[in-house]
Each structure stands twice: as C-alpha cells, then as structure tokens.
mmCIF file with all atom_site columns, C-alpha atoms in Angstrom:
data_model
loop_
_atom_site.group_PDB
_atom_site.id
_atom_site.type_symbol
_atom_site.label_atom_id
_atom_site.label_alt_id
_atom_site.label_comp_id
_atom_site.label_asym_id
_atom_site.label_entity_id
_atom_site.label_seq_id
_atom_site.pdbx_PDB_ins_code
_atom_site.Cartn_x
_atom_site.Cartn_y
_atom_site.Cartn_z
_atom_site.occupancy
_atom_site.B_iso_or_equiv
_atom_site.pdbx_formal_charge
_atom_site.auth_seq_id
_atom_site.auth_comp_id
_atom_site.auth_asym_id
_atom_site.auth_atom_id
_atom_site.pdbx_PDB_model_num
ATOM 1   C CA . MET A 1 1   ? 0.011   0.011   -0.002 1.00 41.00 ? 1   MET A CA 1
ATOM 2   C CA . SER A 1 2   ? 1.607   3.285   -1.109 1.00 40.00 ? 2   SER A CA 1
ATOM 3   C CA . ASN A 1 3   ? 0.949   6.638   0.492  1.00 46.00 ? 3   ASN A CA 1
ATOM 4   C CA . GLN A 1 4   ? -1.101  7.685   -2.534 1.00 53.00 ? 4   GLN A CA 1
ATOM 5   C CA . THR A 1 5   ? -3.481  4.698   -2.315 1.00 70.00 ? 5   THR A CA 1
ATOM 6   C CA . SER A 1 6   ? -6.398  5.013   0.078  1.00 89.00 ? 6   SER A CA 1
ATOM 7   C CA . VAL A 1 7   ? -7.443  2.071   2.240  1.00 94.00 ? 7   VAL A CA 1
ATOM 8   C CA . ARG A 1 8   ? -10.660 0.650   0.840  1.00 96.00 ? 8   ARG A CA 1
ATOM 9   C CA . ILE A 1 9   ? -13.208 -0.381  3.492  1.00 97.00 ? 9   ILE A CA 1
ATOM 10  C CA . VAL A 1 10  ? -16.748 -1.693  3.885  1.00 97.00 ? 10  VAL A CA 1
ATOM 11  C CA . ILE A 1 11  ? -18.704 -0.520  6.962  1.00 97.00 ? 11  ILE A CA 1
ATOM 12  C CA . ALA A 1 12  ? -21.276 -2.939  8.331  1.00 97.00 ? 12  ALA A CA 1
ATOM 13  C CA . ASP A 1 13  ? -23.641 -1.763  11.117 1.00 95.00 ? 13  ASP A CA 1
ATOM 14  C CA . ASP A 1 14  ? -27.397 -2.002  11.376 1.00 95.00 ? 14  ASP A CA 1
ATOM 15  C CA . ALA A 1 15  ? -27.660 1.659   12.538 1.00 94.00 ? 15  ALA A CA 1
ATOM 16  C CA . SER A 1 16  ? -27.619 3.829   9.333  1.00 94.00 ? 16  SER A CA 1
ATOM 17  C CA . ASP A 1 17  ? -26.899 7.017   11.390 1.00 94.00 ? 17  ASP A CA 1
ATOM 18  C CA . LEU A 1 18  ? -23.721 5.343   12.784 1.00 93.00 ? 18  LEU A CA 1
ATOM 19  C CA . ARG A 1 19  ? -22.675 4.229   9.373  1.00 95.00 ? 19  ARG A CA 1
ATOM 20  C CA . MET A 1 20  ? -23.052 7.779   8.077  1.00 95.00 ? 20  MET A CA 1
ATOM 21  C CA . LEU A 1 21  ? -21.042 9.189   10.989 1.00 93.00 ? 21  LEU A CA 1
ATOM 22  C CA . LEU A 1 22  ? -18.348 6.520   10.561 1.00 94.00 ? 22  LEU A CA 1
ATOM 23  C CA . LYS A 1 23  ? -18.089 7.183   6.807  1.00 95.00 ? 23  LYS A CA 1
ATOM 24  C CA . PHE A 1 24  ? -17.785 10.921  7.439  1.00 94.00 ? 24  PHE A CA 1
ATOM 25  C CA . GLY A 1 25  ? -15.146 10.538  10.203 1.00 92.00 ? 25  GLY A CA 1
ATOM 26  C CA . LEU A 1 26  ? -13.059 7.832   8.658  1.00 94.00 ? 26  LEU A CA 1
ATOM 27  C CA . THR A 1 27  ? -12.818 9.397   5.191  1.00 93.00 ? 27  THR A CA 1
ATOM 28  C CA . MET A 1 28  ? -11.629 12.759  6.413  1.00 91.00 ? 28  MET A CA 1
ATOM 29  C CA . GLY A 1 29  ? -8.014  13.203  5.291  1.00 88.00 ? 29  GLY A CA 1
ATOM 30  C CA . GLY A 1 30  ? -8.354  10.950  2.282  1.00 90.00 ? 30  GLY A CA 1
ATOM 31  C CA . GLU A 1 31  ? -6.516  7.932   3.700  1.00 93.00 ? 31  GLU A CA 1
ATOM 32  C CA . ILE A 1 32  ? -9.661  5.819   3.768  1.00 95.00 ? 32  ILE A CA 1
ATOM 33  C CA . GLU A 1 33  ? -12.310 5.278   1.118  1.00 95.00 ? 33  GLU A CA 1
ATOM 34  C CA . VAL A 1 34  ? -15.647 3.677   2.047  1.00 96.00 ? 34  VAL A CA 1
ATOM 35  C CA . VAL A 1 35  ? -16.517 1.543   -0.964 1.00 97.00 ? 35  VAL A CA 1
ATOM 36  C CA . ASP A 1 36  ? -19.887 0.406   0.395  1.00 97.00 ? 36  ASP A CA 1
ATOM 37  C CA . GLU A 1 37  ? -22.079 0.013   3.505  1.00 97.00 ? 37  GLU A CA 1
ATOM 38  C CA . ALA A 1 38  ? -24.000 -2.937  4.890  1.00 97.00 ? 38  ALA A CA 1
ATOM 39  C CA . GLY A 1 39  ? -26.905 -3.120  7.383  1.00 96.00 ? 39  GLY A CA 1
ATOM 40  C CA . THR A 1 40  ? -26.726 -6.858  8.003  1.00 96.00 ? 40  THR A CA 1
ATOM 41  C CA . GLY A 1 41  ? -24.012 -9.512  8.314  1.00 96.00 ? 41  GLY A CA 1
ATOM 42  C CA . ILE A 1 42  ? -25.245 -11.150 5.084  1.00 97.00 ? 42  ILE A CA 1
ATOM 43  C CA . GLU A 1 43  ? -24.823 -7.872  3.225  1.00 97.00 ? 43  GLU A CA 1
ATOM 44  C CA . ALA A 1 44  ? -21.333 -7.443  4.743  1.00 97.00 ? 44  ALA A CA 1
ATOM 45  C CA . VAL A 1 45  ? -20.284 -10.785 3.363  1.00 97.00 ? 45  VAL A CA 1
ATOM 46  C CA . GLU A 1 46  ? -21.819 -10.136 -0.057 1.00 97.00 ? 46  GLU A CA 1
ATOM 47  C CA . LEU A 1 47  ? -20.262 -6.610  -0.332 1.00 97.00 ? 47  LEU A CA 1
ATOM 48  C CA . THR A 1 48  ? -16.867 -7.919  0.741  1.00 97.00 ? 48  THR A CA 1
ATOM 49  C CA . LEU A 1 49  ? -16.959 -10.482 -1.948 1.00 97.00 ? 49  LEU A CA 1
ATOM 50  C CA . LYS A 1 50  ? -18.058 -7.880  -4.513 1.00 97.00 ? 50  LYS A CA 1
ATOM 51  C CA . HIS A 1 51  ? -15.575 -5.123  -3.600 1.00 97.00 ? 51  HIS A CA 1
ATOM 52  C CA . ARG A 1 52  ? -12.650 -7.117  -2.006 1.00 96.00 ? 52  ARG A CA 1
ATOM 53  C CA . PRO A 1 53  ? -11.910 -4.162  0.420  1.00 96.00 ? 53  PRO A CA 1
ATOM 54  C CA . ASP A 1 54  ? -8.696  -3.969  2.394  1.00 96.00 ? 54  ASP A CA 1
ATOM 55  C CA . VAL A 1 55  ? -10.682 -3.846  5.661  1.00 97.00 ? 55  VAL A CA 1
ATOM 56  C CA . VAL A 1 56  ? -14.278 -4.487  6.857  1.00 97.00 ? 56  VAL A CA 1
ATOM 57  C CA . VAL A 1 57  ? -15.489 -2.675  9.932  1.00 96.00 ? 57  VAL A CA 1
ATOM 58  C CA . LEU A 1 58  ? -18.144 -5.024  11.356 1.00 95.00 ? 58  LEU A CA 1
ATOM 59  C CA . ASP A 1 59  ? -20.639 -4.428  14.214 1.00 93.00 ? 59  ASP A CA 1
ATOM 60  C CA . ILE A 1 60  ? -21.046 -7.488  16.323 1.00 91.00 ? 60  ILE A CA 1
ATOM 61  C CA . SER A 1 61  ? -24.813 -7.156  16.785 1.00 89.00 ? 61  SER A CA 1
ATOM 62  C CA . MET A 1 62  ? -26.666 -7.152  13.400 1.00 91.00 ? 62  MET A CA 1
ATOM 63  C CA . PRO A 1 63  ? -29.787 -8.802  12.039 1.00 89.00 ? 63  PRO A CA 1
ATOM 64  C CA . LEU A 1 64  ? -29.848 -11.940 9.847  1.00 90.00 ? 64  LEU A CA 1
ATOM 65  C CA . MET A 1 65  ? -26.126 -12.784 10.597 1.00 93.00 ? 65  MET A CA 1
ATOM 66  C CA . ASP A 1 66  ? -24.168 -11.307 13.434 1.00 92.00 ? 66  ASP A CA 1
ATOM 67  C CA . GLY A 1 67  ? -20.647 -9.903  13.096 1.00 93.00 ? 67  GLY A CA 1
ATOM 68  C CA . LEU A 1 68  ? -18.989 -13.041 14.436 1.00 94.00 ? 68  LEU A CA 1
ATOM 69  C CA . GLN A 1 69  ? -20.715 -15.245 11.823 1.00 96.00 ? 69  GLN A CA 1
ATOM 70  C CA . ALA A 1 70  ? -19.957 -12.646 9.104  1.00 96.00 ? 70  ALA A CA 1
ATOM 71  C CA . ALA A 1 71  ? -16.270 -12.584 10.155 1.00 96.00 ? 71  ALA A CA 1
ATOM 72  C CA . ILE A 1 72  ? -16.025 -16.324 9.823  1.00 96.00 ? 72  ILE A CA 1
ATOM 73  C CA . GLU A 1 73  ? -17.560 -16.205 6.300  1.00 96.00 ? 73  GLU A CA 1
ATOM 74  C CA . ILE A 1 74  ? -15.435 -13.238 5.225  1.00 96.00 ? 74  ILE A CA 1
ATOM 75  C CA . LYS A 1 75  ? -12.164 -14.909 6.350  1.00 95.00 ? 75  LYS A CA 1
ATOM 76  C CA . ARG A 1 76  ? -13.222 -18.191 4.658  1.00 95.00 ? 76  ARG A CA 1
ATOM 77  C CA . GLN A 1 77  ? -14.139 -16.489 1.299  1.00 95.00 ? 77  GLN A CA 1
ATOM 78  C CA . ALA A 1 78  ? -11.837 -13.477 1.275  1.00 95.00 ? 78  ALA A CA 1
ATOM 79  C CA . PRO A 1 79  ? -8.905  -14.380 3.538  1.00 93.00 ? 79  PRO A CA 1
ATOM 80  C CA . LYS A 1 80  ? -6.841  -11.297 2.646  1.00 93.00 ? 80  LYS A CA 1
ATOM 81  C CA . THR A 1 81  ? -9.456  -8.891  3.870  1.00 95.00 ? 81  THR A CA 1
ATOM 82  C CA . ARG A 1 82  ? -8.785  -7.563  7.322  1.00 96.00 ? 82  ARG A CA 1
ATOM 83  C CA . ILE A 1 83  ? -11.632 -7.431  9.851  1.00 96.00 ? 83  ILE A CA 1
ATOM 84  C CA . VAL A 1 84  ? -12.213 -4.831  12.605 1.00 95.00 ? 84  VAL A CA 1
ATOM 85  C CA . ILE A 1 85  ? -14.990 -5.790  14.979 1.00 93.00 ? 85  ILE A CA 1
ATOM 86  C CA . PHE A 1 86  ? -16.547 -2.494  16.208 1.00 90.00 ? 86  PHE A CA 1
ATOM 87  C CA . SER A 1 87  ? -18.731 -3.353  19.165 1.00 85.00 ? 87  SER A CA 1
ATOM 88  C CA . GLY A 1 88  ? -20.666 -1.626  21.903 1.00 78.00 ? 88  GLY A CA 1
ATOM 89  C CA . PHE A 1 89  ? -19.950 -4.591  24.236 1.00 75.00 ? 89  PHE A CA 1
ATOM 90  C CA . ARG A 1 90  ? -17.007 -4.469  26.726 1.00 76.00 ? 90  ARG A CA 1
ATOM 91  C CA . ASP A 1 91  ? -16.507 -8.185  27.210 1.00 74.00 ? 91  ASP A CA 1
ATOM 92  C CA . SER A 1 92  ? -13.159 -9.948  27.106 1.00 78.00 ? 92  SER A CA 1
ATOM 93  C CA . GLU A 1 93  ? -14.790 -13.277 26.230 1.00 83.00 ? 93  GLU A CA 1
ATOM 94  C CA . LEU A 1 94  ? -16.504 -11.649 23.254 1.00 84.00 ? 94  LEU A CA 1
ATOM 95  C CA . GLN A 1 95  ? -13.176 -10.126 22.172 1.00 87.00 ? 95  GLN A CA 1
ATOM 96  C CA . GLU A 1 96  ? -11.575 -13.608 22.265 1.00 88.00 ? 96  GLU A CA 1
ATOM 97  C CA . LYS A 1 97  ? -14.461 -15.065 20.231 1.00 90.00 ? 97  LYS A CA 1
ATOM 98  C CA . ALA A 1 98  ? -14.114 -12.188 17.725 1.00 90.00 ? 98  ALA A CA 1
ATOM 99  C CA . LEU A 1 99  ? -10.395 -12.998 17.229 1.00 90.00 ? 99  LEU A CA 1
ATOM 100 C CA . GLU A 1 100 ? -11.119 -16.705 16.942 1.00 91.00 ? 100 GLU A CA 1
ATOM 101 C CA . ALA A 1 101 ? -13.750 -15.878 14.296 1.00 92.00 ? 101 ALA A CA 1
ATOM 102 C CA . GLY A 1 102 ? -11.071 -14.226 12.264 1.00 92.00 ? 102 GLY A CA 1
ATOM 103 C CA . ALA A 1 103 ? -11.184 -10.572 13.318 1.00 94.00 ? 103 ALA A CA 1
ATOM 104 C CA . ASP A 1 104 ? -7.827  -8.751  13.311 1.00 93.00 ? 104 ASP A CA 1
ATOM 105 C CA . ARG A 1 105 ? -8.894  -6.267  15.966 1.00 93.00 ? 105 ARG A CA 1
ATOM 106 C CA . TYR A 1 106 ? -11.736 -5.626  18.356 1.00 91.00 ? 106 TYR A CA 1
ATOM 107 C CA . VAL A 1 107 ? -12.540 -1.968  19.039 1.00 90.00 ? 107 VAL A CA 1
ATOM 108 C CA . GLU A 1 108 ? -15.185 -0.712  21.457 1.00 86.00 ? 108 GLU A CA 1
ATOM 109 C CA . LYS A 1 109 ? -17.655 1.890   20.265 1.00 85.00 ? 109 LYS A CA 1
ATOM 110 C CA . ASN A 1 110 ? -17.008 4.101   23.221 1.00 84.00 ? 110 ASN A CA 1
ATOM 111 C CA . GLY A 1 111 ? -13.658 5.217   21.705 1.00 79.00 ? 111 GLY A CA 1
ATOM 112 C CA . ASP A 1 112 ? -13.104 8.127   19.379 1.00 83.00 ? 112 ASP A CA 1
ATOM 113 C CA . LEU A 1 113 ? -13.200 8.024   15.572 1.00 88.00 ? 113 LEU A CA 1
ATOM 114 C CA . GLU A 1 114 ? -9.497  8.917   15.289 1.00 90.00 ? 114 GLU A CA 1
ATOM 115 C CA . GLY A 1 115 ? -8.722  5.791   17.285 1.00 90.00 ? 115 GLY A CA 1
ATOM 116 C CA . LEU A 1 116 ? -10.856 3.637   15.031 1.00 93.00 ? 116 LEU A CA 1
ATOM 117 C CA . LYS A 1 117 ? -9.248  5.251   12.012 1.00 94.00 ? 117 LYS A CA 1
ATOM 118 C CA . ARG A 1 118 ? -5.745  4.379   13.342 1.00 93.00 ? 118 ARG A CA 1
ATOM 119 C CA . VAL A 1 119 ? -6.827  0.789   13.881 1.00 93.00 ? 119 VAL A CA 1
ATOM 120 C CA . VAL A 1 120 ? -8.234  0.525   10.343 1.00 95.00 ? 120 VAL A CA 1
ATOM 121 C CA . LEU A 1 121 ? -4.952  1.929   8.895  1.00 94.00 ? 121 LEU A CA 1
ATOM 122 C CA . GLN A 1 122 ? -2.912  -0.430  11.055 1.00 92.00 ? 122 GLN A CA 1
ATOM 123 C CA . CYS A 1 123 ? -4.930  -3.395  9.952  1.00 91.00 ? 123 CYS A CA 1
ATOM 124 C CA . ALA A 1 124 ? -4.566  -2.433  6.298  1.00 91.00 ? 124 ALA A CA 1
ATOM 125 C CA . GLN A 1 125 ? -0.800  -2.447  6.797  1.00 87.00 ? 125 GLN A CA 1
ATOM 126 C CA . ALA A 1 126 ? -1.002  -5.930  8.394  1.00 74.00 ? 126 ALA A CA 1
ATOM 127 C CA . VAL A 1 127 ? -0.151  -4.865  11.920 1.00 47.00 ? 127 VAL A CA 1
ATOM 128 C CA . PRO A 1 128 ? -0.415  -7.963  14.133 1.00 47.00 ? 128 PRO A CA 1
ATOM 129 C CA . VAL A 1 129 ? -3.579  -8.987  15.944 1.00 45.00 ? 129 VAL A CA 1
ATOM 130 C CA . SER A 1 130 ? -4.281  -7.239  19.245 1.00 43.00 ? 130 SER A CA 1
ATOM 131 C CA . LEU A 1 131 ? -6.652  -8.015  22.161 1.00 41.00 ? 131 LEU A CA 1
ATOM 132 C CA . SER A 1 132 ? -6.603  -4.394  23.216 1.00 44.00 ? 132 SER A CA 1
ATOM 133 C CA . PRO A 1 133 ? -10.104 -3.161  24.044 1.00 44.00 ? 133 PRO A CA 1
ATOM 134 C CA . GLY A 1 134 ? -9.660  0.173   22.355 1.00 45.00 ? 134 GLY A CA 1
ATOM 135 C CA . PRO A 1 135 ? -7.503  1.936   19.731 1.00 43.00 ? 135 PRO A CA 1
#
C-alpha cells in the first residue's frame, strides 16, 4: 500500500446513522475510502466478496447474521481482507471469540473516531492482531 493509495473499506452496522457518522469521520483526510455500507451481516459478506476491500468494519450485533458469523464467512471466502469488529460490548470473552472468528482487531464503540481510524489503517498495513479493548 503506497501513501497515494487510500485504504478501501466496507462499513457494516445496522444503524444507518452510525454508518453515516463513521463514513464521514473515517474518510476525512483521504487515507480511507468507504466503498460500500451494509446493514446486516449477510450484506457485509456479499459486499466484501463484491468489492474485495482492504478492511471490513463489522458491528457485532446485526440482524440476519451477526458480526462473528460474518467474520467467519469473510475470512473463509476473502482471507486477505482484514476485519475490525466494532462493538458496543465491553466483554473480554467476546473479544476472544471475535479474534477466533477471524477478526484482526476488536474495538469498542466508546472510543473516538480517530482511534478507530488508526486501527483501520494499522490493519490495512497488516499490523499484528491485538486484544486491546480500544484503539
């Protein structure tokens, strides 16, 4: 990834307002490009296969297929795509399950957008997996 290439991501969260906020915050500066948005885990998998983004930002709690199930499917079908689970739950067991499902990072929603942006950029550059609860 060169400095002139933006990191391509898919945002998956069932809250459209949060997706809009994430898209706005993460794309400021031009390092990140949101190629698509999903409201369900099934859509997240489909859009990942369609766009082959560098990173998928997945909510854990979504209808039809949750973020953990989506992470498993994404890693199975698009193993080079990095996954950031972005969750409102502060639970170390859930963090471990997310990493076991194939997530590269687990970030709590109570952090700031700059922290999430750093994590997305680190994941795109293949920075090793971390159990840290926040950015």
